[in-house]
Short mmCIF file of C-alpha atoms in Angstrom, two decimals:
data_model
loop_
_atom_site.label_atom_id
_atom_site.label_comp_id
_atom_site.label_asym_id
_atom_site.label_seq_id
_atom_site.Cartn_x
_atom_site.Cartn_y
_atom_site.Cartn_z
CA MET A 1 -3.77 -9.43 9.25
CA SER A 2 -2.22 -9.92 12.68
CA GLN A 3 -1.08 -13.39 11.62
CA TRP A 4 0.60 -11.84 8.57
CA PHE A 5 2.49 -9.47 10.84
CA PHE A 6 3.60 -12.21 13.22
CA LEU A 7 4.69 -14.46 10.35
CA GLY A 8 6.66 -11.58 8.84
CA LYS A 9 8.32 -10.97 12.20
CA GLU A 10 9.13 -14.66 12.56
CA ILE A 11 10.73 -14.70 9.09
CA ASP A 12 12.85 -11.69 10.09
CA HIS A 13 13.92 -13.52 13.24
CA ARG A 14 14.77 -16.80 11.50
CA LEU A 15 16.65 -15.21 8.58
CA LYS A 16 18.28 -12.58 10.82
CA ILE A 17 16.93 -9.68 8.77
CA TYR A 18 17.81 -6.49 10.63
CA PHE A 19 17.05 -3.20 8.93
CA ARG A 20 16.72 0.55 9.33
CA VAL A 21 13.38 2.30 8.93
CA ASN A 22 12.34 5.85 8.19
CA SER A 23 9.14 5.56 10.23
CA SER A 24 7.90 2.90 12.63
CA ILE A 25 5.01 2.29 10.22
CA ASP A 26 7.54 1.11 7.63
CA ARG A 27 8.13 -1.94 9.80
CA VAL A 28 4.39 -2.62 10.09
CA VAL A 29 3.79 -2.33 6.33
CA TYR A 30 6.83 -4.44 5.49
CA ARG A 31 5.90 -7.27 7.83
CA LEU A 32 2.25 -7.28 6.78
CA PHE A 33 3.24 -7.58 3.13
CA LEU A 34 5.93 -10.18 3.82
CA GLY A 35 3.55 -12.32 5.88
CA MET A 36 0.85 -12.04 3.20
CA PHE A 37 3.27 -13.12 0.45
CA PHE A 38 4.15 -16.30 2.33
CA PHE A 39 0.51 -17.03 3.17
CA ILE A 40 -0.27 -16.77 -0.56
CA LEU A 41 2.35 -19.44 -1.22
CA ILE A 42 1.20 -21.69 1.65
CA PHE A 43 -2.51 -21.44 0.86
CA ASN A 44 -1.95 -22.14 -2.84
CA LEU A 45 -0.18 -25.35 -1.86
CA LEU A 46 -3.12 -26.21 0.40
CA TYR A 47 -5.55 -25.57 -2.43
CA LEU A 48 -4.04 -28.50 -4.34
CA LEU A 49 -5.26 -30.93 -1.66
CA PRO A 50 -8.73 -32.56 -1.53
CA SER A 51 -11.48 -30.44 0.00
CA LYS A 52 -11.58 -32.28 3.35
CA TRP A 53 -7.81 -32.00 3.72
CA VAL A 54 -7.93 -28.29 2.95
CA TYR A 55 -10.57 -27.75 5.64
CA ASN A 56 -8.65 -29.71 8.30
CA SER A 57 -5.30 -28.19 7.33
CA PHE A 58 -6.82 -24.71 7.56
CA TRP A 59 -7.74 -25.14 11.22
CA ILE A 60 -4.50 -26.95 12.03
CA ILE A 61 -2.44 -24.05 10.61
CA TRP A 62 -4.38 -21.29 12.38
CA GLY A 63 -4.52 -23.24 15.63
CA SER A 64 -0.79 -23.99 15.55
CA LEU A 65 0.10 -20.38 14.75
CA GLY A 66 -2.18 -19.11 17.52
CA LEU A 67 -0.55 -21.37 20.10
CA PHE A 68 2.95 -20.63 18.81
CA TYR A 69 2.63 -16.84 18.90
CA SER A 70 0.80 -16.77 22.23
CA TRP A 71 3.35 -19.01 23.97
CA PRO A 72 4.71 -17.08 27.01
CA THR A 73 8.37 -17.42 26.00
CA ARG A 74 7.88 -15.95 22.52
CA GLY A 75 8.05 -12.41 23.87
CA LYS A 76 11.44 -13.17 25.40
CA ILE A 77 12.85 -14.70 22.21
CA ILE A 78 11.81 -11.73 20.06
CA GLN A 79 12.13 -8.58 22.15
CA GLU A 80 9.34 -6.69 20.42
CA SER A 81 5.57 -6.33 20.70
CA VAL A 82 3.01 -5.15 18.16
CA THR A 83 2.42 -1.88 20.00
CA THR A 84 6.07 -0.85 19.74
CA ASN A 85 5.63 -0.53 16.00
CA PHE A 86 3.12 2.30 16.45
CA SER A 87 5.40 4.34 18.69
CA GLU A 88 5.03 7.54 16.65
CA PHE A 89 1.27 7.52 17.32
CA ARG A 90 1.69 7.55 21.10
CA TYR A 91 2.14 11.29 21.46
CA LEU A 92 -0.39 12.77 19.06
CA ASP A 93 -1.71 16.24 19.87
CA SER A 94 -5.44 17.03 19.93
CA PHE A 95 -5.56 17.99 16.24
CA GLU A 96 -3.83 14.79 15.17
CA LYS A 97 -6.09 12.63 17.37
CA THR A 98 -9.12 14.33 15.83
CA LEU A 99 -7.75 13.64 12.37
CA VAL A 100 -7.19 9.94 13.16
CA PHE A 101 -10.80 9.76 14.39
CA LEU A 102 -12.06 11.37 11.17
CA ILE A 103 -9.97 8.97 9.04
CA VAL A 104 -11.42 5.93 10.84
CA SER A 105 -14.94 7.38 10.51
CA LEU A 106 -14.55 7.91 6.78
CA ILE A 107 -13.20 4.38 6.33
CA LEU A 108 -16.30 3.08 8.11
CA PHE A 109 -18.82 5.18 6.18
CA SER A 110 -17.14 4.69 2.79
CA VAL A 111 -18.03 1.00 2.67
CA PRO A 112 -19.48 0.27 -0.79
CA GLU A 113 -22.58 -1.79 -1.46
CA MET A 114 -22.10 -5.52 -1.16
CA PRO A 115 -22.31 -7.62 -4.33
CA SER A 116 -25.53 -9.55 -4.80
CA LEU A 117 -23.62 -12.53 -6.23
CA ALA A 118 -22.45 -15.29 -3.91
CA GLN A 119 -20.80 -18.05 -5.97
CA ARG A 120 -17.00 -18.10 -6.35
CA ASP A 121 -16.90 -17.67 -10.13
CA ALA A 122 -19.53 -14.94 -10.05
CA LEU A 123 -17.61 -13.07 -7.35
CA ILE A 124 -14.41 -13.30 -9.40
CA PHE A 125 -16.19 -11.79 -12.41
CA PHE A 126 -17.70 -9.04 -10.22
CA LEU A 127 -14.38 -8.12 -8.59
CA ASP A 128 -12.24 -8.55 -11.70
CA PRO A 129 -14.32 -8.07 -14.87
CA ALA A 130 -11.16 -7.45 -16.94
CA HIS A 131 -9.61 -10.76 -15.77
CA GLN A 132 -6.36 -9.12 -14.66
CA ILE A 133 -5.89 -10.97 -11.37
CA ASN A 134 -4.17 -14.35 -11.47
CA GLU A 135 -5.90 -17.51 -10.29
CA LEU A 136 -3.27 -17.83 -7.53
CA PHE A 137 -4.83 -14.89 -5.70
CA TRP A 138 -8.33 -16.35 -5.90
CA ASN A 139 -7.02 -19.67 -4.55
CA PHE A 140 -5.44 -17.79 -1.65
CA LEU A 141 -8.69 -15.96 -0.94
CA THR A 142 -10.72 -19.17 -1.17
CA VAL A 143 -8.58 -20.95 1.40
CA THR A 144 -8.58 -17.84 3.64
CA PHE A 145 -12.39 -18.07 3.88
CA TYR A 146 -12.66 -21.83 3.40
CA PRO A 147 -14.91 -22.43 6.46
CA PHE A 148 -17.48 -20.12 4.81
CA LYS A 149 -17.45 -21.95 1.47
CA SER A 150 -20.60 -23.88 2.35
CA TYR A 151 -22.37 -20.65 3.34
CA PRO A 152 -22.54 -18.45 0.20
CA SER A 153 -23.73 -15.32 2.01
CA LEU A 154 -20.86 -15.40 4.51
CA PHE A 155 -18.42 -16.31 1.73
CA LYS A 156 -19.53 -13.24 -0.24
CA ILE A 157 -19.22 -10.96 2.80
CA GLY A 158 -15.76 -12.35 3.53
CA TRP A 159 -14.45 -11.64 0.04
CA ALA A 160 -16.02 -8.18 -0.18
CA THR A 161 -14.74 -7.30 3.30
CA TYR A 162 -11.24 -8.41 2.35
CA PHE A 163 -11.19 -6.26 -0.77
CA TYR A 164 -12.38 -3.20 1.13
CA THR A 165 -11.06 -3.50 4.68
CA VAL A 166 -7.75 -5.28 4.12
CA ASN A 167 -6.77 -3.71 0.81
CA ILE A 168 -7.75 -0.17 1.85
CA SER A 169 -6.02 -0.52 5.23
CA MET A 170 -2.82 -1.66 3.51
CA TYR A 171 -3.17 1.15 0.96
CA LEU A 172 -3.55 3.87 3.59
CA LEU A 173 -0.78 2.49 5.84
CA THR A 174 1.56 2.28 2.87
CA PHE A 175 0.64 5.79 1.79
CA TYR A 176 1.34 7.17 5.27
CA ALA A 177 4.71 5.38 5.39
CA PHE A 178 5.49 6.72 1.91
CA LEU A 179 4.65 10.31 2.90
CA ARG A 180 6.89 10.11 5.96
CA PHE A 181 9.92 9.96 3.68
CA PHE A 182 9.22 13.55 2.64
CA ILE A 183 6.96 15.41 5.08
CA SER A 184 6.14 15.63 8.78
CA ARG A 185 3.87 13.31 10.72
CA ARG A 186 1.15 15.94 11.04
CA LEU A 187 0.93 16.60 7.32
CA SER A 188 1.21 12.89 6.55
CA LEU A 189 -1.96 12.33 8.54
CA LEU A 190 -3.58 15.24 6.69
CA GLY A 191 -2.53 13.61 3.41
CA VAL A 192 -4.21 10.32 4.33
CA PHE A 193 -7.33 12.25 5.33
CA ALA A 194 -7.32 14.28 2.10
CA LEU A 195 -7.04 11.10 0.05
CA ILE A 196 -9.82 9.20 1.75
CA SER A 197 -12.11 12.25 1.98
CA SER A 198 -11.99 12.70 -1.79
CA TRP A 199 -15.33 11.86 -3.38
CA SER A 200 -13.33 10.16 -6.15
CA PHE A 201 -12.13 7.63 -3.56
CA SER A 202 -15.69 6.54 -2.81
CA LYS A 203 -16.86 6.69 -6.44
CA ILE A 204 -13.99 4.58 -7.75
CA ILE A 205 -14.50 1.87 -5.13
CA GLY A 206 -18.26 1.92 -5.71
CA ASN A 207 -17.79 1.40 -9.45
CA ASN A 208 -15.21 -1.38 -9.17
CA LEU A 209 -14.17 -2.83 -5.83
CA GLY A 210 -11.35 -4.75 -7.51
CA THR A 211 -9.41 -1.52 -8.05
CA THR A 212 -8.45 -1.61 -4.36
CA LEU A 213 -6.06 -4.43 -5.30
CA VAL A 214 -5.04 -3.83 -8.92
CA ASP A 215 -4.62 -0.05 -8.98
CA THR A 216 -2.89 0.33 -5.62
CA TYR A 217 0.17 -1.76 -6.48
CA THR A 218 2.17 1.17 -7.90
CA LEU A 219 2.20 2.82 -4.46
CA ALA A 220 3.58 -0.35 -2.84
CA TRP A 221 6.11 -0.59 -5.71
CA LEU A 222 7.49 2.92 -5.12
CA TRP A 223 7.38 2.68 -1.32
CA GLY A 224 9.26 -0.64 -1.53
CA LEU A 225 11.97 1.00 -3.63
CA LEU A 226 12.36 3.86 -1.14
CA TRP A 227 12.33 1.57 1.89
CA VAL A 228 14.78 -1.06 0.62
CA THR A 229 17.41 1.58 -0.16
CA LYS A 230 16.84 2.99 3.34
CA SER A 231 17.06 -0.41 5.05
CA SER A 232 20.84 -0.70 4.54
CA THR A 233 20.80 -4.48 4.30
CA TYR A 234 20.93 -6.83 1.35
CA ARG A 235 18.53 -9.26 3.03
CA THR A 236 15.56 -7.01 2.23
CA GLY A 237 16.07 -8.16 -1.35
CA LEU A 238 13.79 -11.04 -0.32
CA PHE A 239 10.95 -8.54 0.07
CA ILE A 240 11.58 -6.83 -3.27
CA GLY A 241 11.57 -10.17 -5.10
CA LEU A 242 8.31 -11.27 -3.47
CA LEU A 243 6.77 -7.85 -4.10
CA GLY A 244 7.37 -8.48 -7.82
CA PHE A 245 5.74 -11.91 -7.49
CA PHE A 246 2.71 -10.32 -5.84
CA GLY A 247 2.53 -7.71 -8.61
CA THR A 248 2.52 -10.46 -11.25
CA ILE A 249 -0.40 -12.10 -9.47
CA VAL A 250 -2.30 -8.82 -9.37
CA ASN A 251 -1.64 -7.95 -13.03
CA GLN A 252 0.66 -9.76 -15.45
CA SER A 253 2.07 -6.49 -16.79
CA TYR A 254 3.44 -5.64 -13.34
CA ALA A 255 6.05 -8.36 -13.87
CA LEU A 256 7.73 -5.98 -16.31
CA ILE A 257 7.76 -3.04 -13.91
CA SER A 258 9.05 -5.36 -11.17
CA VAL A 259 12.01 -6.38 -13.34
CA ILE A 260 12.65 -2.67 -13.98
CA GLN A 261 12.56 -2.07 -10.21
CA ILE A 262 15.16 -4.79 -9.54
CA ALA A 263 17.38 -3.48 -12.35
CA LEU A 264 17.16 0.10 -11.02
CA LEU A 265 17.95 -1.10 -7.53
CA LEU A 266 21.02 -3.14 -8.46
CA VAL A 267 22.45 -0.90 -11.17
CA PHE A 268 21.55 2.61 -10.07
CA PHE A 269 20.27 3.00 -6.50
CA LEU A 270 22.91 0.70 -4.99
CA ARG A 271 25.73 2.15 -7.10
CA ASP A 272 27.65 3.18 -3.99
CA LYS A 273 27.59 -0.40 -2.62
CA THR A 274 30.27 -3.01 -3.21
CA PRO A 275 29.89 -5.77 -5.84
CA TRP A 276 29.62 -8.28 -2.99
CA PHE A 277 26.67 -6.37 -1.49
CA LYS A 278 24.89 -6.28 -4.87
CA LYS A 279 25.53 -9.99 -5.38
CA GLN A 280 24.02 -10.81 -1.98
CA THR A 281 21.04 -8.57 -2.72
CA PHE A 282 20.41 -10.39 -5.99
CA LYS A 283 20.70 -13.74 -4.20
CA TYR A 284 17.84 -12.77 -1.89
CA VAL A 285 15.86 -11.23 -4.77
CA SER A 286 16.19 -14.40 -6.86
CA PHE A 287 13.58 -16.38 -4.90
CA GLY A 288 10.79 -13.92 -5.66
CA LEU A 289 12.16 -13.20 -9.13
CA GLY A 290 12.00 -16.91 -9.97
CA LEU A 291 8.37 -17.09 -8.81
CA THR A 292 7.62 -13.97 -10.85
CA LEU A 293 9.05 -15.43 -14.07
CA VAL A 294 7.32 -18.81 -13.60
CA THR A 295 3.95 -17.15 -12.92
CA PHE A 296 4.39 -14.77 -15.85
CA VAL A 297 5.24 -17.57 -18.32
CA LEU A 298 2.53 -19.99 -17.18
CA SER A 299 -0.24 -17.37 -17.34
CA PHE A 300 1.03 -15.32 -20.29
CA ASP A 301 -1.72 -13.34 -22.04
CA LEU A 302 -0.70 -10.43 -24.24
CA SER A 303 -4.13 -8.77 -23.97
CA ASN A 304 -3.72 -8.47 -20.20
CA ILE A 305 -0.19 -7.10 -20.51
CA PHE A 306 -0.40 -4.56 -23.31
CA ASN A 307 -3.24 -2.13 -22.59
CA PRO A 308 -1.69 1.36 -22.84
CA GLY A 309 -3.43 4.33 -21.25
CA GLY A 310 -2.16 6.93 -23.70
CA MET A 311 -3.29 10.45 -22.93
CA ILE A 312 -6.07 9.32 -20.58
CA ILE A 313 -3.80 10.37 -17.72
CA PHE A 314 -4.72 14.01 -18.33
CA ASP A 315 -8.46 13.26 -18.25
CA ASN A 316 -8.04 11.34 -15.01
CA LEU A 317 -6.00 14.14 -13.42
CA ALA A 318 -8.58 16.75 -14.44
CA THR A 319 -11.41 14.66 -12.96
CA LEU A 320 -9.62 14.11 -9.65
CA ILE A 321 -8.72 17.79 -9.23
CA ASP A 322 -12.23 18.91 -10.24
CA ARG A 323 -13.84 16.70 -7.59
CA LYS A 324 -11.70 18.02 -4.71
CA ALA A 325 -10.57 21.62 -4.35
CA PHE A 326 -7.68 20.63 -2.07
CA PHE A 327 -5.92 18.93 -4.98
CA ILE A 328 -5.41 22.22 -6.86
CA LEU A 329 -2.42 22.64 -4.54
CA SER A 330 -0.72 19.82 -6.44
CA VAL A 331 0.03 22.23 -9.30
CA PHE A 332 1.95 24.49 -6.92
CA GLY A 333 3.63 21.43 -5.37
CA VAL A 334 5.04 20.33 -8.73
CA LEU A 335 6.23 23.88 -9.42
CA ILE A 336 7.94 24.14 -6.02
CA LEU A 337 9.81 20.85 -6.49
CA PHE A 338 10.85 21.89 -9.99
CA LEU A 339 12.25 25.20 -8.73
CA ARG A 340 13.97 23.51 -5.80
CA SER A 341 15.76 21.12 -8.15
CA PHE A 342 16.73 23.52 -10.94
CA VAL A 343 16.88 26.97 -9.28
CA PRO A 344 18.89 26.39 -6.08
CA ARG A 345 19.37 30.16 -5.58
CA ILE A 346 15.83 30.48 -4.21
CA LYS A 347 16.61 30.08 -0.51
CA SER A 348 12.98 30.15 0.65
CA ILE A 349 12.35 26.84 -1.15
CA GLN A 350 15.55 25.14 -0.06
CA VAL A 351 14.19 24.83 3.50
CA LEU A 352 12.31 21.72 2.35
CA LYS A 353 14.09 18.84 4.05
CA PHE A 354 14.06 16.41 1.15
CA GLY A 355 17.25 14.44 0.81
CA SER A 356 18.68 14.58 -2.69
CA VAL A 357 18.89 10.78 -2.83
CA LYS A 358 15.21 10.26 -1.93
CA MET A 359 14.14 12.99 -4.35
CA GLU A 360 16.11 11.22 -7.06
CA GLU A 361 14.44 7.91 -6.24
CA LEU A 362 11.01 9.56 -6.13
CA THR A 363 11.49 11.30 -9.48
CA ILE A 364 12.77 8.21 -11.26
CA GLY A 365 10.06 6.04 -9.70
CA LEU A 366 7.25 8.39 -10.74
CA VAL A 367 8.63 8.72 -14.28
CA VAL A 368 8.79 4.91 -14.61
CA ILE A 369 5.21 4.51 -13.34
CA LEU A 370 3.79 7.24 -15.60
CA LEU A 371 5.62 6.00 -18.71
CA PHE A 372 4.60 2.42 -17.93
CA GLY A 373 0.96 3.42 -17.60
CA THR A 374 1.03 5.53 -20.74
CA PHE A 375 2.72 3.00 -23.03
CA VAL A 376 2.17 -0.44 -21.43
CA ASN A 377 -0.80 -0.81 -19.06
CA ILE A 378 -3.47 1.70 -18.08
CA SER A 379 -3.75 0.42 -14.49
CA ALA A 380 -0.61 2.37 -13.52
CA VAL A 381 -2.28 5.69 -14.47
CA SER A 382 -5.86 4.94 -13.43
CA LYS A 383 -7.66 7.40 -11.16
CA PHE A 384 -6.92 5.33 -8.07
CA SER A 385 -3.23 5.13 -8.98
CA LEU A 386 -3.01 8.88 -9.59
CA LEU A 387 -4.88 9.77 -6.40
CA TRP A 388 -1.90 9.22 -4.08
CA MET A 389 0.44 11.11 -6.44
CA ILE A 390 -1.82 14.19 -6.49
CA THR A 391 -2.16 14.08 -2.71
CA LEU A 392 1.63 13.99 -2.27
CA PHE A 393 2.18 17.09 -4.43
CA SER A 394 -0.74 18.88 -2.73
CA LEU A 395 1.04 18.62 0.61
CA ILE A 396 4.31 20.19 -0.59
CA PRO A 397 3.10 23.84 -0.39
CA LEU A 398 1.74 23.22 3.12
CA GLU A 399 5.03 21.67 4.22
CA LEU A 400 6.85 24.73 2.91
CA ILE A 401 4.50 27.09 4.78
CA PHE A 402 4.76 25.10 8.01
CA LEU A 403 8.56 25.15 7.88
CA HIS A 404 8.59 28.94 7.46
CA ILE A 405 6.25 29.48 10.43
CA SER A 406 7.63 26.68 12.60
CA ARG A 407 7.86 28.99 15.62
CA LEU A 408 4.28 30.27 15.30
CA ARG A 409 2.41 27.32 16.77
CA SER A 410 -1.01 29.02 16.88
CA SER A 411 -0.75 30.04 13.22
CA ARG A 412 0.22 26.51 12.19
CA ASN A 413 -2.71 25.07 14.12
CA MET A 414 -5.13 27.51 12.49
CA ILE A 415 -3.89 26.67 8.97
CA TYR A 416 -4.04 22.97 9.81
CA LEU A 417 -7.62 23.30 11.05
CA ILE A 418 -8.67 25.24 7.94
CA TYR A 419 -7.42 22.53 5.63
CA ILE A 420 -9.06 19.81 7.72
CA LEU A 421 -12.36 21.66 7.29
CA ILE A 422 -11.77 22.15 3.56
CA CYS A 423 -11.19 18.42 3.12
CA LEU A 424 -14.19 17.53 5.26
CA LEU A 425 -16.64 19.94 3.60
CA ASP A 426 -16.12 18.53 0.10
CA SER A 427 -15.96 14.89 1.21
CA HIS A 428 -19.66 14.25 0.35
CA PHE A 429 -20.00 12.71 3.79
CA GLU A 430 -23.81 12.63 3.56
CA GLY A 431 -23.58 10.59 0.33
CA ARG A 432 -21.30 8.09 2.01
CA VAL A 433 -23.69 7.76 4.95
CA LYS A 434 -26.60 7.05 2.57
CA ILE A 435 -24.61 4.28 0.87
CA PHE A 436 -23.62 2.91 4.28
CA LEU A 437 -27.25 2.80 5.47
CA LYS A 438 -28.27 0.89 2.34
CA LEU A 439 -26.17 -1.99 3.60
CA PHE A 440 -28.70 -2.57 6.38
CA ASN A 441 -31.72 -2.22 4.10
CA SER A 442 -30.56 -4.79 1.55
#
């Protein structure tokens, strides 16, 4: 993942992409995704070569990148280090440090059981039984772990570790960056903890590890929309285009929602920009958009595209809320946002510091995702996709309370501690530990 970040930073430097961020984690998430997108393209080109060439090219690429990024003058050319991108984590108080420790602990003990299969085709069927993921992603993953290809056990561990460690890390980082558009750092950390401490989180991953890739795309889609409008530069259109390409690889139907995203961006969310700005944005988007259309046409399969969820969204919501008491707050969160938007006379609710523009983008984005999942493809309204939405709305009442008692530090700390304990007590931590210990017995 570090190589993804450095490649993303190098692309920014070469293309002179300078942008604004809402949180320092936005920069981390953006560069990780951007670097991954380009590695997918590079490794798929490598996969076309004979096996011996792929093996040699793999080590040449990683060796060259290692030497290039560790060269002493690189730090002078790009005046930025990795640690500077985590600046908002430097001054955490004791409660926040404890919460970060609990998040890391839950990530460790939520590891699902490893698949017993070891061959490439068998692993693909295990991770993607519905055949939603494009062959381009499997080629990328094969080249990523190419040195292990002759050792089936290590190859299996590499793939399973990628799907859990990498995908979940990206999911949680993106979710934190997404929350920071609307709520404070402290409650954003609580939101990440509430999400990962949900027993549904562990159950969903245990039932189908592939959901960590397929069902998490909608979060990246909405965060990308929020971030690009915040960035104030047309060059971030490159990221939006490649995000659509990545979505098409993950699930063909996501090509449609990616086209909707680009249309919303150019026609609606950038309506205050000049025609020249929109034209330049589309120019940068066109690279990824072209890849999206080519991938969509070459791998077209109507059965993978049209799989509507219908009213299953209500069953999934009921299950998620039933499994974690904390999520009952989401009902009050939706009510509060509704009243804030349509009953502005209620002054006690207006203290929420949500910009009208971001609330508009959030509302439109959520409506698009929910309608897409209901009428086009069920992945957009699966339990894993809905989990981050419920968590967001569950934090709204707490944000409102914290703003009203901002001067009462001891009271805020007590409320914060109570909700940490509530999340921890219904996290089924003992069940996660049992699953974790099975890894050493198998």
